[in-house]
Amino acid sequence: MKFFIDTANLDEIKQASELGLLDGVTTNPTLLSREVERTGMKPNDVLKKICEMVNGPISAEVVSLESDGMVKEAEKLSEIAKNICIKVPITKEGIKATRKIVDKGIMVNMTLIFSVNQALLAAKAGATFISPFIGRLDDIAHIGMDLVEDIMVVFENYNFSTEVIVASIRHPLHVVEAALIGADISTIPFTVIDKMFKHPLTDIGIERFLADWKKVQNK
Ligand code: G3P
């Protein structure tokens, strides 16, 4: 499974990339505006910095609602760096734009996927990635991971090359479930990456090993 980090926070991306486990980054207008406010940097400068820090697809989202505007934004954003991937919402206009953007050799991550039909449309349009938002489905009492499971079956049935990014991850169990299903990618918030390391028995184990070792240091 590939690990993306779901943030635009440069400090978090730096810390996560130092682990050597990062395969990409996903941002959205909410995450990017948060970083712009925090740092006072321009949005494209934040994206450029992220592209330099991580060697993998860096998703940057368009805000136009009609396809021509989306394509124009995609062209501009793709000038930032080669590894920019354009996040496009799953709408009719988004679908029209996706084919055009992909035909220009630019990666597309179709976002705000909440149904198998939307995933199917995105894959047929040639999206490089799709992002089902599982946490937001859980929020309205639908089991988000069931959607990922169904999408994986459909994509396997037709050998679609579109990769599934499990998005809107809220806790470590979501990552486990995504991995058990065999999803291609999880895009994980920094706090959840941190929690994935933790186990009390690991801490107790290290403490005991060090204590036992200390006892024989003068021998
Ligand atoms: O990658 C999608 C993600 O940013 C949305 O997460 O927690 O706002 O539903 P959330």
Short mmCIF file of C-alpha atoms and ligand atoms in Angstrom, two decimals:
data_model
loop_
_atom_site.label_atom_id
_atom_site.label_comp_id
_atom_site.label_asym_id
_atom_site.label_seq_id
_atom_site.Cartn_x
_atom_site.Cartn_y
_atom_site.Cartn_z
CA MET A 1 0.00 0.00 0.00
CA LYS A 2 1.25 3.47 -0.85
CA PHE A 3 1.09 6.14 1.87
CA PHE A 4 0.14 9.70 1.00
CA ILE A 5 -0.17 12.39 3.65
CA ASP A 6 -3.40 14.39 3.69
CA THR A 7 -2.23 17.89 4.60
CA ALA A 8 -0.66 21.06 3.22
CA ASN A 9 1.17 21.77 6.47
CA LEU A 10 4.86 22.02 5.50
CA ASP A 11 6.12 21.10 8.98
CA GLU A 12 4.00 17.95 9.04
CA ILE A 13 5.08 17.01 5.51
CA LYS A 14 8.75 17.51 6.46
CA GLN A 15 8.43 15.29 9.54
CA ALA A 16 6.54 12.59 7.63
CA SER A 17 8.90 12.64 4.65
CA GLU A 18 11.88 12.18 7.00
CA LEU A 19 10.42 8.77 7.88
CA GLY A 20 11.07 7.74 4.28
CA LEU A 21 7.59 6.28 3.91
CA LEU A 22 5.79 8.97 1.92
CA ASP A 23 4.65 8.24 -1.63
CA GLY A 24 2.65 11.43 -2.21
CA VAL A 25 0.59 14.26 -0.74
CA THR A 26 -3.06 15.25 -1.06
CA THR A 27 -4.30 18.76 -0.41
CA ASN A 28 -7.67 20.41 -0.87
CA PRO A 29 -8.78 24.06 -0.73
CA THR A 30 -9.49 23.77 3.02
CA LEU A 31 -6.08 22.30 3.84
CA LEU A 32 -4.22 24.70 1.54
CA SER A 33 -6.00 27.80 2.85
CA ARG A 34 -5.12 26.69 6.41
CA GLU A 35 -1.41 26.61 5.47
CA VAL A 36 -1.63 29.95 3.63
CA GLU A 37 -3.10 31.50 6.79
CA ARG A 38 -0.51 29.81 9.04
CA THR A 39 2.57 30.78 7.01
CA GLY A 40 1.50 33.86 5.07
CA MET A 41 2.85 32.16 1.93
CA LYS A 42 1.08 32.26 -1.45
CA PRO A 43 -0.89 29.06 -2.29
CA ASN A 44 1.28 28.18 -5.30
CA ASP A 45 4.46 28.72 -3.26
CA VAL A 46 3.17 26.25 -0.67
CA LEU A 47 2.45 23.73 -3.44
CA LYS A 48 5.87 24.28 -5.02
CA LYS A 49 7.59 23.64 -1.70
CA ILE A 50 5.56 20.43 -1.19
CA CYS A 51 6.51 19.25 -4.70
CA GLU A 52 10.18 19.76 -3.84
CA MET A 53 9.86 17.92 -0.52
CA VAL A 54 8.07 14.78 -1.70
CA ASN A 55 8.92 12.70 -4.74
CA GLY A 56 5.44 11.54 -5.77
CA PRO A 57 2.05 12.87 -6.87
CA ILE A 58 1.03 16.09 -5.09
CA SER A 59 -2.70 16.73 -5.43
CA ALA A 60 -3.82 20.34 -5.91
CA GLU A 61 -7.53 21.01 -6.36
CA VAL A 62 -9.26 23.20 -8.93
CA VAL A 63 -12.01 25.55 -7.76
CA SER A 64 -13.74 26.30 -11.09
CA LEU A 65 -17.11 24.66 -11.55
CA GLU A 66 -17.10 24.46 -15.36
CA SER A 67 -14.78 22.30 -17.42
CA ASP A 68 -12.98 25.01 -19.40
CA GLY A 69 -12.06 26.81 -16.21
CA MET A 70 -10.91 23.53 -14.63
CA VAL A 71 -8.66 22.77 -17.61
CA LYS A 72 -7.15 26.27 -17.51
CA GLU A 73 -6.50 25.94 -13.78
CA ALA A 74 -4.97 22.50 -14.36
CA GLU A 75 -2.59 23.91 -16.97
CA LYS A 76 -1.49 26.68 -14.59
CA LEU A 77 -1.10 24.35 -11.60
CA SER A 78 0.88 21.83 -13.65
CA GLU A 79 3.47 24.55 -14.36
CA ILE A 80 4.40 24.49 -10.66
CA ALA A 81 6.09 21.08 -10.94
CA LYS A 82 6.04 17.82 -12.88
CA ASN A 83 4.58 15.89 -9.94
CA ILE A 84 1.44 18.04 -9.57
CA CYS A 85 -1.73 15.97 -9.82
CA ILE A 86 -4.97 17.85 -10.45
CA LYS A 87 -7.82 17.19 -8.06
CA VAL A 88 -11.14 17.51 -9.87
CA PRO A 89 -14.59 17.05 -8.28
CA ILE A 90 -16.84 14.35 -9.67
CA THR A 91 -19.44 16.38 -11.57
CA LYS A 92 -20.40 16.31 -15.26
CA GLU A 93 -18.10 19.30 -15.83
CA GLY A 94 -15.37 17.55 -13.84
CA ILE A 95 -15.67 14.43 -16.00
CA LYS A 96 -15.38 16.49 -19.20
CA ALA A 97 -12.31 18.25 -17.81
CA THR A 98 -10.68 15.03 -16.60
CA ARG A 99 -10.36 13.50 -20.07
CA LYS A 100 -8.89 16.76 -21.43
CA ILE A 101 -6.42 17.12 -18.56
CA VAL A 102 -5.29 13.49 -18.76
CA ASP A 103 -4.83 13.84 -22.54
CA LYS A 104 -2.35 16.63 -21.81
CA GLY A 105 -0.27 14.14 -19.84
CA ILE A 106 -1.28 15.58 -16.46
CA MET A 107 -2.41 13.29 -13.60
CA VAL A 108 -5.97 13.64 -12.26
CA ASN A 109 -7.29 12.69 -8.83
CA MET A 110 -11.12 12.67 -8.99
CA THR A 111 -12.35 13.72 -5.62
CA LEU A 112 -15.50 13.76 -3.49
CA ILE A 113 -16.38 10.20 -4.52
CA PHE A 114 -19.27 8.84 -2.46
CA SER A 115 -20.71 6.08 -4.70
CA VAL A 116 -19.62 3.20 -6.94
CA ASN A 117 -21.27 4.91 -9.93
CA GLN A 118 -19.15 8.02 -9.39
CA ALA A 119 -16.03 5.83 -9.19
CA LEU A 120 -17.01 4.05 -12.41
CA LEU A 121 -17.53 7.35 -14.23
CA ALA A 122 -14.16 8.65 -13.05
CA ALA A 123 -12.34 5.48 -14.14
CA LYS A 124 -14.00 5.58 -17.56
CA ALA A 125 -12.95 9.22 -17.92
CA GLY A 126 -9.34 8.07 -17.42
CA ALA A 127 -8.70 9.49 -13.94
CA THR A 128 -5.29 8.49 -12.59
CA PHE A 129 -6.68 8.27 -9.06
CA ILE A 130 -10.05 8.45 -7.33
CA SER A 131 -10.63 9.57 -3.76
CA PRO A 132 -13.58 7.99 -1.94
CA PHE A 133 -14.13 9.98 1.29
CA ILE A 134 -14.81 7.27 3.82
CA GLY A 135 -14.81 9.34 7.04
CA ARG A 136 -17.50 11.64 5.70
CA LEU A 137 -19.67 8.59 4.88
CA ASP A 138 -19.10 7.21 8.38
CA ASP A 139 -20.22 10.63 9.67
CA ILE A 140 -23.67 10.11 8.15
CA ALA A 141 -23.94 6.51 9.37
CA HIS A 142 -22.93 4.82 6.11
CA ILE A 143 -19.99 2.42 6.33
CA GLY A 144 -17.40 4.23 4.21
CA MET A 145 -15.14 1.20 3.87
CA ASP A 146 -17.95 -0.79 2.18
CA LEU A 147 -17.70 1.68 -0.68
CA VAL A 148 -13.96 1.06 -1.04
CA GLU A 149 -14.56 -2.69 -1.06
CA ASP A 150 -17.17 -2.39 -3.85
CA ILE A 151 -15.03 -0.03 -5.94
CA MET A 152 -12.07 -2.44 -5.73
CA VAL A 153 -14.28 -5.29 -7.05
CA VAL A 154 -15.59 -3.17 -9.95
CA PHE A 155 -12.11 -1.94 -10.90
CA GLU A 156 -10.77 -5.50 -10.83
CA ASN A 157 -13.71 -6.75 -12.95
CA TYR A 158 -12.73 -4.36 -15.74
CA ASN A 159 -8.98 -4.03 -15.16
CA PHE A 160 -9.22 -0.27 -14.72
CA SER A 161 -5.78 1.23 -14.11
CA THR A 162 -7.26 4.03 -11.95
CA GLU A 163 -5.80 3.77 -8.45
CA VAL A 164 -7.99 4.02 -5.36
CA ILE A 165 -6.91 6.56 -2.71
CA VAL A 166 -8.77 5.92 0.53
CA ALA A 167 -9.41 9.48 1.74
CA SER A 168 -11.02 11.23 4.69
CA ILE A 169 -9.24 8.78 7.00
CA ARG A 170 -9.93 9.59 10.63
CA HIS A 171 -8.15 6.90 12.68
CA PRO A 172 -5.60 4.04 12.40
CA LEU A 173 -8.29 1.36 12.02
CA HIS A 174 -9.32 2.97 8.72
CA VAL A 175 -5.77 2.32 7.42
CA VAL A 176 -5.90 -1.31 8.58
CA GLU A 177 -9.27 -1.85 6.88
CA ALA A 178 -8.05 -0.19 3.65
CA ALA A 179 -4.97 -2.45 3.66
CA LEU A 180 -7.07 -5.60 4.26
CA ILE A 181 -9.23 -4.69 1.26
CA GLY A 182 -6.07 -4.13 -0.80
CA ALA A 183 -6.73 -0.45 -1.65
CA ASP A 184 -3.85 1.04 -3.62
CA ILE A 185 -3.25 4.10 -1.44
CA SER A 186 -4.26 5.59 1.90
CA THR A 187 -4.00 9.34 2.31
CA ILE A 188 -3.47 9.81 6.00
CA PRO A 189 -3.55 12.89 8.26
CA PHE A 190 -0.34 13.51 10.22
CA THR A 191 -1.98 12.76 13.59
CA VAL A 192 -3.12 9.36 12.33
CA ILE A 193 0.35 8.50 10.95
CA ASP A 194 1.66 9.29 14.43
CA LYS A 195 -0.89 7.00 16.08
CA MET A 196 0.00 4.13 13.70
CA PHE A 197 3.39 3.83 15.44
CA LYS A 198 2.05 3.52 18.91
CA HIS A 199 1.61 0.37 20.96
CA PRO A 200 1.95 0.30 24.77
CA LEU A 201 3.73 -3.08 24.67
CA THR A 202 6.43 -1.58 22.42
CA ASP A 203 7.07 1.18 24.98
CA ILE A 204 7.07 -1.30 27.89
CA GLY A 205 9.37 -3.63 25.90
CA ILE A 206 11.94 -0.89 25.20
CA GLU A 207 11.84 0.23 28.84
CA ARG A 208 12.47 -3.33 30.08
CA PHE A 209 15.28 -4.04 27.62
CA LEU A 210 17.05 -0.82 28.62
CA ALA A 211 16.58 -1.48 32.36
CA ASP A 212 17.97 -5.03 32.04
CA TRP A 213 20.90 -3.84 29.96
CA LYS A 214 21.71 -1.12 32.50
CA LYS A 215 22.07 -3.77 35.25
CA VAL A 216 25.10 -5.36 33.57
CA GLN A 217 26.84 -2.18 32.44
CA ASN A 218 29.43 -2.28 35.25
CA LYS A 219 30.24 -5.96 34.72
O1 G3P B 1 -8.44 13.78 1.33
C1 G3P B 1 -9.72 14.13 1.72
C2 G3P B 1 -9.75 14.76 3.05
O2 G3P B 1 -8.95 15.91 3.07
C3 G3P B 1 -11.09 15.03 3.62
O3 G3P B 1 -10.97 14.70 4.94
O4 G3P B 1 -11.49 14.69 7.31
O5 G3P B 1 -12.16 16.66 5.87
O6 G3P B 1 -13.34 14.49 5.65
P1 G3P B 1 -12.06 15.17 6.00
#
